[in-house]
Short mmCIF file of C-alpha atoms in Angstrom, two decimals:
data_model
loop_
_atom_site.label_atom_id
_atom_site.label_comp_id
_atom_site.label_asym_id
_atom_site.label_seq_id
_atom_site.Cartn_x
_atom_site.Cartn_y
_atom_site.Cartn_z
CA MET A 1 -12.11 47.11 -4.26
CA ALA A 2 -11.77 43.91 -2.29
CA LEU A 3 -9.56 41.15 -3.63
CA SER A 4 -11.26 38.25 -5.33
CA ARG A 5 -11.73 35.27 -3.00
CA LEU A 6 -9.67 32.21 -3.87
CA SER A 7 -10.11 28.57 -2.94
CA LEU A 8 -8.00 25.52 -3.77
CA ARG A 9 -9.60 22.34 -5.07
CA SER A 10 -7.59 19.13 -5.38
CA ASN A 11 -10.19 16.90 -7.03
CA ARG A 12 -9.54 18.16 -10.55
CA LEU A 13 -6.42 19.30 -12.42
CA LEU A 14 -6.43 22.11 -14.92
CA ASN A 15 -4.11 22.20 -17.91
CA PRO A 16 -2.12 25.45 -18.14
CA SER A 17 -3.43 27.50 -21.06
CA THR A 18 -0.06 28.86 -22.06
CA THR A 19 3.55 27.77 -22.02
CA THR A 20 5.82 28.86 -19.17
CA ALA A 21 8.98 28.79 -21.26
CA ALA A 22 9.13 32.58 -21.41
CA LEU A 23 9.03 32.96 -17.62
CA PRO A 24 12.10 33.54 -15.41
CA SER A 25 13.68 30.27 -14.25
CA SER A 26 12.52 30.74 -10.66
CA LEU A 27 8.94 31.09 -11.83
CA ARG A 28 9.18 28.13 -14.23
CA ARG A 29 10.27 25.98 -11.33
CA HIS A 30 7.50 27.32 -9.13
CA VAL A 31 4.74 26.74 -11.67
CA SER A 32 5.94 23.35 -12.91
CA THR A 33 5.66 21.87 -9.41
CA ASP A 34 2.33 23.52 -8.54
CA THR A 35 -0.49 21.74 -10.38
CA THR A 36 -3.14 22.47 -7.79
CA PRO A 37 -6.27 23.76 -9.51
CA ILE A 38 -7.55 27.13 -8.38
CA THR A 39 -11.03 28.63 -8.28
CA ILE A 40 -11.30 32.40 -7.97
CA GLU A 41 -14.54 34.23 -7.31
CA THR A 42 -14.88 37.53 -9.11
CA ALA A 43 -15.14 40.59 -6.89
CA VAL A 44 -17.97 42.11 -8.95
CA PRO A 45 -21.07 40.11 -9.98
CA PHE A 46 -22.18 39.88 -13.58
CA GLU A 47 -25.32 41.74 -14.61
CA SER A 48 -27.50 39.94 -17.14
CA HIS A 49 -30.25 40.74 -19.64
CA LEU A 50 -32.55 37.99 -20.97
CA CYS A 51 -30.18 35.26 -19.80
CA ASP A 52 -28.84 33.70 -16.63
CA ALA A 53 -25.54 35.16 -15.48
CA PRO A 54 -22.50 32.85 -15.49
CA SER A 55 -21.00 31.65 -12.23
CA ARG A 56 -18.70 34.04 -10.43
CA SER A 57 -16.37 31.12 -9.65
CA VAL A 58 -13.69 31.02 -12.31
CA GLU A 59 -11.48 27.98 -12.83
CA THR A 60 -7.83 28.80 -13.45
CA SER A 61 -4.29 27.77 -12.54
CA SER A 62 -1.07 29.33 -11.27
CA SER A 63 0.47 29.27 -14.74
CA GLU A 64 -2.53 30.99 -16.31
CA ILE A 65 -2.51 33.80 -13.74
CA LEU A 66 1.23 34.26 -14.30
CA SER A 67 0.68 34.35 -18.06
CA PHE A 68 -1.98 37.04 -17.54
CA PHE A 69 0.53 39.14 -15.62
CA ARG A 70 3.28 38.77 -18.21
CA ASP A 71 1.02 39.29 -21.22
CA MET A 72 -0.58 42.40 -19.76
CA ALA A 73 2.83 43.75 -18.75
CA ARG A 74 4.01 43.30 -22.37
CA MET A 75 0.94 45.08 -23.68
CA ARG A 76 1.31 47.95 -21.21
CA ARG A 77 5.00 48.35 -22.01
CA MET A 78 4.32 48.22 -25.74
CA GLU A 79 1.82 51.07 -25.48
CA ILE A 80 4.18 53.15 -23.34
CA ALA A 81 6.89 52.64 -25.98
CA ALA A 82 4.42 53.60 -28.71
CA ASP A 83 3.71 56.84 -26.82
CA SER A 84 7.43 57.64 -26.82
CA LEU A 85 7.84 56.77 -30.51
CA TYR A 86 4.90 58.96 -31.44
CA LYS A 87 6.31 61.92 -29.52
CA SER A 88 9.63 61.33 -31.31
CA LYS A 89 7.71 61.50 -34.63
CA LEU A 90 8.69 57.95 -35.57
CA ILE A 91 4.97 57.09 -35.54
CA ARG A 92 2.89 59.45 -37.68
CA GLY A 93 -0.84 59.89 -38.18
CA PHE A 94 -3.41 58.52 -35.77
CA CYS A 95 -2.43 56.39 -32.78
CA HIS A 96 -4.92 55.09 -30.20
CA LEU A 97 -3.46 53.38 -27.13
CA TYR A 98 -4.98 50.57 -25.04
CA ASP A 99 -3.24 50.92 -21.67
CA GLY A 100 -5.76 50.26 -18.91
CA GLN A 101 -7.85 47.91 -21.04
CA GLU A 102 -5.38 44.99 -21.24
CA ALA A 103 -7.61 42.61 -19.24
CA LEU A 104 -10.01 42.48 -22.18
CA ALA A 105 -7.37 41.16 -24.57
CA VAL A 106 -5.91 38.48 -22.29
CA GLY A 107 -9.19 37.38 -20.71
CA MET A 108 -10.88 36.95 -24.08
CA GLU A 109 -8.00 34.91 -25.49
CA ALA A 110 -8.06 32.61 -22.45
CA ALA A 111 -11.64 31.60 -23.26
CA ILE A 112 -11.40 30.98 -27.00
CA THR A 113 -9.18 29.52 -29.72
CA ARG A 114 -7.31 31.03 -32.66
CA LYS A 115 -10.03 29.58 -34.92
CA ASP A 116 -12.52 31.95 -33.34
CA ALA A 117 -12.45 35.28 -35.16
CA ILE A 118 -11.87 38.75 -33.72
CA ILE A 119 -12.48 42.07 -35.43
CA THR A 120 -12.10 45.42 -33.74
CA SER A 121 -11.81 49.18 -34.14
CA TYR A 122 -8.67 51.30 -34.42
CA ARG A 123 -7.55 50.63 -30.81
CA ASP A 124 -6.08 47.34 -31.94
CA HIS A 125 -2.42 46.97 -30.89
CA CYS A 126 -3.01 44.75 -27.84
CA THR A 127 -5.65 42.65 -29.58
CA PHE A 128 -3.04 41.85 -32.23
CA LEU A 129 -0.54 40.89 -29.54
CA GLY A 130 -3.15 38.70 -27.84
CA ARG A 131 -3.73 36.86 -31.11
CA GLY A 132 -0.07 35.82 -31.10
CA GLY A 133 1.36 38.80 -32.97
CA GLU A 134 5.03 39.64 -32.50
CA LEU A 135 6.20 42.86 -30.87
CA VAL A 136 8.60 43.63 -33.69
CA ASP A 137 5.78 43.26 -36.24
CA ALA A 138 3.63 45.63 -34.19
CA PHE A 139 6.30 48.33 -33.89
CA SER A 140 7.24 47.93 -37.55
CA GLU A 141 3.66 48.55 -38.59
CA LEU A 142 3.37 51.53 -36.26
CA MET A 143 6.43 53.08 -37.90
CA GLY A 144 5.35 52.19 -41.44
CA ARG A 145 8.06 49.60 -42.09
CA LYS A 146 7.99 46.60 -44.44
CA ARG A 147 8.16 44.05 -41.63
CA GLY A 148 4.88 45.31 -40.19
CA CYS A 149 1.88 43.03 -39.84
CA SER A 150 0.21 44.91 -42.72
CA ASN A 151 3.51 45.40 -44.60
CA GLY A 152 3.83 48.91 -43.24
CA LYS A 153 0.83 50.13 -45.23
CA GLY A 154 -1.85 50.12 -42.55
CA GLY A 155 -0.30 51.84 -39.57
CA SER A 156 -1.74 51.99 -36.07
CA MET A 157 -5.38 51.57 -37.04
CA HIS A 158 -5.05 48.63 -39.43
CA PHE A 159 -3.27 45.74 -37.72
CA TYR A 160 -4.10 42.34 -39.22
CA LYS A 161 -3.25 38.69 -38.69
CA LYS A 162 -5.28 36.40 -40.90
CA ASP A 163 -3.58 33.17 -39.78
CA ALA A 164 -4.96 33.81 -36.28
CA CYS A 165 -8.39 34.96 -37.56
CA PHE A 166 -7.74 38.56 -36.57
CA TYR A 167 -9.41 40.72 -39.19
CA GLY A 168 -8.34 44.20 -38.07
CA GLY A 169 -8.11 47.12 -37.11
CA HIS A 170 -10.75 49.48 -38.71
CA GLY A 171 -10.47 53.25 -38.86
CA ILE A 172 -14.14 54.09 -39.50
CA VAL A 173 -16.14 54.19 -36.27
CA GLY A 174 -18.48 51.18 -36.10
CA ALA A 175 -17.61 49.90 -39.60
CA GLN A 176 -16.28 46.62 -38.20
CA ILE A 177 -19.65 45.64 -36.69
CA PRO A 178 -21.44 44.55 -39.90
CA LEU A 179 -18.18 42.91 -41.04
CA GLY A 180 -18.04 40.95 -37.80
CA CYS A 181 -21.58 39.72 -38.28
CA GLY A 182 -20.55 38.76 -41.82
CA LEU A 183 -17.70 36.68 -40.43
CA ALA A 184 -20.19 34.98 -38.11
CA PHE A 185 -22.44 34.30 -41.09
CA ALA A 186 -19.53 32.67 -42.91
CA GLN A 187 -18.82 30.48 -39.88
CA LYS A 188 -22.44 29.32 -39.71
CA TYR A 189 -22.69 28.85 -43.48
CA SER A 190 -19.55 26.67 -43.38
CA LYS A 191 -20.94 24.74 -40.40
CA GLU A 192 -17.92 25.65 -38.28
CA GLU A 193 -18.13 25.44 -34.49
CA PHE A 194 -16.48 28.82 -34.01
CA VAL A 195 -17.66 32.31 -33.13
CA THR A 196 -16.76 35.90 -33.97
CA PHE A 197 -16.03 38.54 -31.35
CA THR A 198 -16.82 42.00 -32.72
CA LEU A 199 -15.35 44.76 -30.55
CA TYR A 200 -16.53 48.37 -30.58
CA GLY A 201 -16.43 51.30 -28.19
CA ASP A 202 -19.19 53.10 -26.34
CA GLY A 203 -18.74 55.90 -28.86
CA ALA A 204 -19.96 53.57 -31.64
CA ALA A 205 -22.78 52.07 -29.58
CA ASN A 206 -25.41 54.54 -30.85
CA GLN A 207 -24.77 53.93 -34.55
CA GLY A 208 -27.50 52.60 -36.78
CA GLN A 209 -25.28 49.99 -38.41
CA LEU A 210 -24.88 48.27 -35.04
CA PHE A 211 -28.61 47.69 -34.74
CA GLU A 212 -29.02 46.72 -38.39
CA ALA A 213 -26.27 44.12 -38.09
CA LEU A 214 -27.60 42.86 -34.76
CA ASN A 215 -31.08 42.46 -36.25
CA ILE A 216 -29.78 40.21 -39.03
CA ALA A 217 -27.56 38.28 -36.61
CA ALA A 218 -30.58 37.61 -34.38
CA LEU A 219 -32.85 36.67 -37.30
CA TRP A 220 -30.32 34.13 -38.55
CA ASP A 221 -29.02 32.99 -35.13
CA LEU A 222 -25.46 33.83 -36.09
CA PRO A 223 -22.58 32.97 -33.69
CA ALA A 224 -21.86 36.67 -33.22
CA ILE A 225 -20.62 38.13 -29.93
CA LEU A 226 -20.78 41.91 -29.87
CA VAL A 227 -18.39 43.34 -27.29
CA CYS A 228 -18.88 46.95 -26.22
CA GLU A 229 -15.61 48.16 -24.71
CA ASN A 230 -17.14 50.82 -22.50
CA ASN A 231 -14.23 52.99 -21.36
CA HIS A 232 -16.75 55.73 -20.48
CA TYR A 233 -15.62 58.31 -23.02
CA GLY A 234 -16.36 58.41 -26.74
CA MET A 235 -13.45 60.64 -27.71
CA GLY A 236 -14.02 63.41 -25.14
CA THR A 237 -17.73 62.85 -24.54
CA ALA A 238 -18.82 61.02 -21.40
CA THR A 239 -21.38 58.24 -21.83
CA TRP A 240 -24.00 60.08 -19.77
CA ARG A 241 -23.88 62.92 -22.30
CA SER A 242 -24.14 60.74 -25.41
CA ALA A 243 -26.45 57.87 -24.47
CA LYS A 244 -29.95 58.12 -23.00
CA SER A 245 -29.54 54.49 -21.94
CA PRO A 246 -25.89 53.78 -21.08
CA ALA A 247 -26.68 50.18 -20.08
CA TYR A 248 -25.13 48.94 -23.30
CA PHE A 249 -25.58 45.25 -22.50
CA LYS A 250 -29.36 45.83 -22.62
CA ARG A 251 -29.32 47.79 -25.85
CA GLY A 252 -29.76 44.64 -27.93
CA ASP A 253 -33.41 44.61 -26.77
CA TYR A 254 -34.37 41.09 -27.96
CA VAL A 255 -30.71 39.94 -27.80
CA PRO A 256 -29.33 38.71 -24.44
CA GLY A 257 -26.53 40.63 -22.79
CA LEU A 258 -24.03 40.67 -19.93
CA LYS A 259 -22.26 43.46 -18.10
CA VAL A 260 -18.73 42.47 -17.10
CA ASP A 261 -15.96 43.98 -14.98
CA GLY A 262 -13.61 44.61 -17.89
CA MET A 263 -10.68 45.37 -15.58
CA ASP A 264 -10.71 41.79 -14.22
CA ALA A 265 -9.05 39.34 -16.62
CA LEU A 266 -10.69 36.33 -14.98
CA ALA A 267 -14.17 37.89 -15.14
CA VAL A 268 -13.59 38.61 -18.84
CA LYS A 269 -12.48 35.00 -19.37
CA GLN A 270 -15.62 33.66 -17.68
CA ALA A 271 -17.92 35.97 -19.63
CA CYS A 272 -16.32 35.14 -22.98
CA LYS A 273 -16.49 31.41 -22.29
CA PHE A 274 -20.18 31.80 -21.42
CA ALA A 275 -20.81 33.95 -24.50
CA LYS A 276 -19.17 31.47 -26.87
CA GLU A 277 -21.25 28.60 -25.55
CA HIS A 278 -24.38 30.72 -25.80
CA ALA A 279 -23.67 31.98 -29.33
CA LEU A 280 -23.05 28.49 -30.73
CA LYS A 281 -26.40 27.27 -29.38
CA ASN A 282 -28.64 30.33 -29.45
CA GLY A 283 -27.18 33.07 -31.63
CA PRO A 284 -25.88 36.54 -30.80
CA ILE A 285 -25.16 38.02 -27.39
CA VAL A 286 -23.93 41.46 -26.29
CA LEU A 287 -21.11 41.86 -23.75
CA GLU A 288 -20.52 45.23 -22.13
CA MET A 289 -17.01 45.41 -20.73
CA ASP A 290 -16.75 48.09 -18.05
CA THR A 291 -13.20 49.34 -18.57
CA TYR A 292 -11.06 52.49 -18.67
CA ARG A 293 -8.29 53.95 -20.82
CA TYR A 294 -5.45 55.87 -19.20
CA HIS A 295 -4.37 57.78 -22.30
CA GLY A 296 -6.61 60.19 -24.14
CA HIS A 297 -8.73 59.06 -27.06
CA SER A 298 -5.67 59.29 -29.31
CA MET A 299 -2.19 60.73 -29.01
CA SER A 300 -3.54 64.12 -30.10
CA ASP A 301 -5.85 64.14 -27.05
CA PRO A 302 -4.23 64.89 -23.66
CA GLY A 303 -7.25 63.32 -21.98
CA SER A 304 -7.38 65.99 -19.30
CA THR A 305 -10.00 68.48 -20.55
CA TYR A 306 -13.05 66.28 -19.94
CA ARG A 307 -11.90 64.34 -16.86
CA THR A 308 -9.74 65.11 -13.84
CA ARG A 309 -6.32 63.72 -13.05
CA ASP A 310 -7.78 62.48 -9.77
CA GLU A 311 -10.29 60.38 -11.70
CA VAL A 312 -7.56 58.69 -13.73
CA SER A 313 -5.28 58.11 -10.72
CA GLY A 314 -8.24 56.78 -8.74
CA VAL A 315 -8.93 54.10 -11.35
CA ARG A 316 -5.22 53.19 -11.42
CA GLN A 317 -5.15 52.74 -7.65
CA VAL A 318 -8.34 50.69 -7.34
CA ARG A 319 -9.04 48.89 -10.62
CA ASP A 320 -5.78 48.56 -12.56
CA PRO A 321 -5.89 45.11 -14.21
CA ILE A 322 -2.17 44.39 -13.81
CA GLU A 323 -2.08 45.37 -10.16
CA ARG A 324 -5.11 43.20 -9.42
CA VAL A 325 -3.32 40.17 -10.86
CA ARG A 326 -0.13 41.11 -9.02
CA LYS A 327 -2.04 41.10 -5.73
CA LEU A 328 -3.45 37.65 -6.47
CA LEU A 329 -0.01 36.26 -7.26
CA LEU A 330 1.51 37.69 -4.09
CA SER A 331 -1.32 37.00 -1.66
CA HIS A 332 -1.54 33.34 -2.69
CA ASP A 333 2.22 32.75 -2.80
CA ILE A 334 2.28 32.00 -6.54
CA ALA A 335 5.20 34.41 -7.03
CA THR A 336 7.30 36.80 -4.98
CA GLU A 337 7.62 40.54 -5.49
CA LYS A 338 11.19 40.07 -6.74
CA GLU A 339 10.14 37.45 -9.29
CA LEU A 340 7.48 39.76 -10.66
CA LYS A 341 9.92 42.67 -10.82
CA ASP A 342 12.38 40.45 -12.69
CA MET A 343 9.62 39.52 -15.13
CA GLU A 344 8.84 43.19 -15.72
CA LYS A 345 12.52 43.90 -16.38
CA GLU A 346 12.60 41.10 -18.96
CA VAL A 347 9.47 42.50 -20.59
CA ARG A 348 11.02 45.96 -20.79
CA LYS A 349 14.13 44.52 -22.47
CA GLU A 350 11.97 42.49 -24.86
CA VAL A 351 10.07 45.62 -25.89
CA ASP A 352 13.24 47.70 -26.25
CA ASP A 353 14.82 45.01 -28.44
CA ALA A 354 11.69 44.85 -30.62
CA VAL A 355 11.73 48.63 -31.11
CA ALA A 356 15.38 48.48 -32.16
CA GLN A 357 14.67 45.69 -34.67
CA ALA A 358 11.68 47.54 -36.08
CA LYS A 359 13.75 50.66 -36.66
CA GLU A 360 16.10 48.58 -38.84
CA SER A 361 13.29 47.49 -41.15
CA PRO A 362 13.12 49.53 -44.38
CA VAL A 363 10.07 51.48 -45.50
CA PRO A 364 8.01 50.02 -48.36
CA GLU A 365 8.98 50.87 -51.92
CA PRO A 366 6.91 53.64 -53.54
CA SER A 367 5.52 51.06 -55.98
CA GLU A 368 3.77 49.41 -53.03
CA LEU A 369 1.26 52.25 -53.19
CA PHE A 370 -0.25 50.45 -56.18
CA THR A 371 -0.45 46.93 -54.72
CA ASN A 372 -3.27 45.26 -52.78
CA MET A 373 -5.83 47.36 -54.63
CA TYR A 374 -7.10 45.10 -57.40
CA VAL A 375 -7.40 41.38 -58.10
CA LYS A 376 -4.00 39.89 -58.86
CA ASP A 377 -2.96 39.67 -62.51
CA CYS A 378 -5.84 41.85 -63.70
CA GLY A 379 -3.40 43.71 -65.97
CA VAL A 380 -4.50 47.23 -65.06
CA GLU A 381 -1.81 49.77 -65.98
CA SER A 382 -1.09 53.07 -64.25
CA PHE A 383 0.34 55.98 -66.24
CA GLY A 384 1.69 59.37 -65.34
CA ALA A 385 -0.34 62.56 -65.66
CA ASP A 386 0.66 62.95 -69.31
CA ARG A 387 -0.57 59.42 -70.10
CA LYS A 388 2.73 58.67 -71.86
CA GLU A 389 4.93 57.13 -69.19
CA LEU A 390 3.88 53.76 -67.79
CA LYS A 391 4.36 53.92 -64.01
CA VAL A 392 3.39 50.42 -62.96
CA THR A 393 1.25 47.43 -63.87
CA LEU A 394 -1.06 46.86 -60.95
CA ALA A 395 -0.71 43.41 -59.43
#
C-alpha cells in the first residue's frame, strides 16, 4: 500500500495533542523546535452511507505522530507480555489480545476527550490504556491482583476506568451495545455536549440487540457512535460465512455510516472527529473499522485453522499500523531509525517494570467475593451452609 501523501502548511499552527515528556531527549528536542503544521492525506478513501464522507486530508503535527508511534508500541508490547504471562499461567481464564488493532485505540482518542464515553467488548486492554490507564494496573488486573483497575475481580474481559468515562470491558457478546446507547441517552438527558463510542466486533454485528438499540438511538437522536471493529473473523468464522451483507457500515439502514481504514491511525482520527460532530447534531452513526488481529480470537485459539500464516504475514507487511507510522516518521525526517529504536527499548523496559510491579501486588482477600454485589450498607448477611456461622455482612 502506498504511503500517505504529506504536505506542509505554514499558515496555521496545531497544538500537540499529547505531552512529549515521555519521549527520548533527542526526540523532545526535535519536536519542541518543529511547530510546522502537517496535513496528511489518507491512502484509502472513506466509503459513506447516507452522509458525505469526511475529507481525506488530516491535520496533525510531528508530536502527535510520534505519540501515535509510542502509544501503539506500548500497546503492542503490553499484549505480547500478556501472551507470555498467559502461557506461564499467571493469567488464567479468558484473554483476548488486541495486537494489530492498535490504530483504533490511538486514533479514536486523538479525536475526542475523556468526557466522551467509551464502552467495548472483552478485547479491552488497549482501550483502557488509551483512556489513560496505567500499565501496572492493566497487568495487575490480568493477573487478578488487588492493584488492578477492577481490583483484581474482573480480569481480562472487565477492565474499567470510570474517571475517564471508560465503562468496560463486557464478556457477553454484544451486551455492551444497548448499554452504550443508554450512556448516550444519559448524555442527551443531561444536556451534555459529549458522545458515546460503543465498540463491537463483526461477530456481534448480526445480533438483534444491536438493531433494537440502534432503532431507539435513531428515534431519539442520541449522540451514539456505534463502531464495528471488523477484524474479519468472528471467533473462527470469516465474515463472508456469517453475514449475507458484510458491509457493516450500511447495516444501520436509516442510520448513516462510514467505512474506515482501521489500520491507519490518522484515518481513524478523522472518522471519529467527523462522527462526533455528526452525532451531536444529527444522532447516531455507524463506523466500520476495517482492521485485523494477529493473535487468534483468544489465547485458546491458535488462529491458524481458519486462515493461513501467509495471510497474517501479508497483513503485517502491508498494513501494520505501527510500521505505517514508522514510515511516515522516517520519510518526513521527524525521527531517525535509531531514535525510534531507542523509544521501543524504553517501551520494553516500561512494560517489563510494570509486569514486575504487578506481580508484587497481593491477590484480593476471600471476603472480596462478597463485595460490589449489593447497595452499600444494606445489611444483608451471608451464612455458612449450616446457617449457624456468620461469614460476612455484605457491604
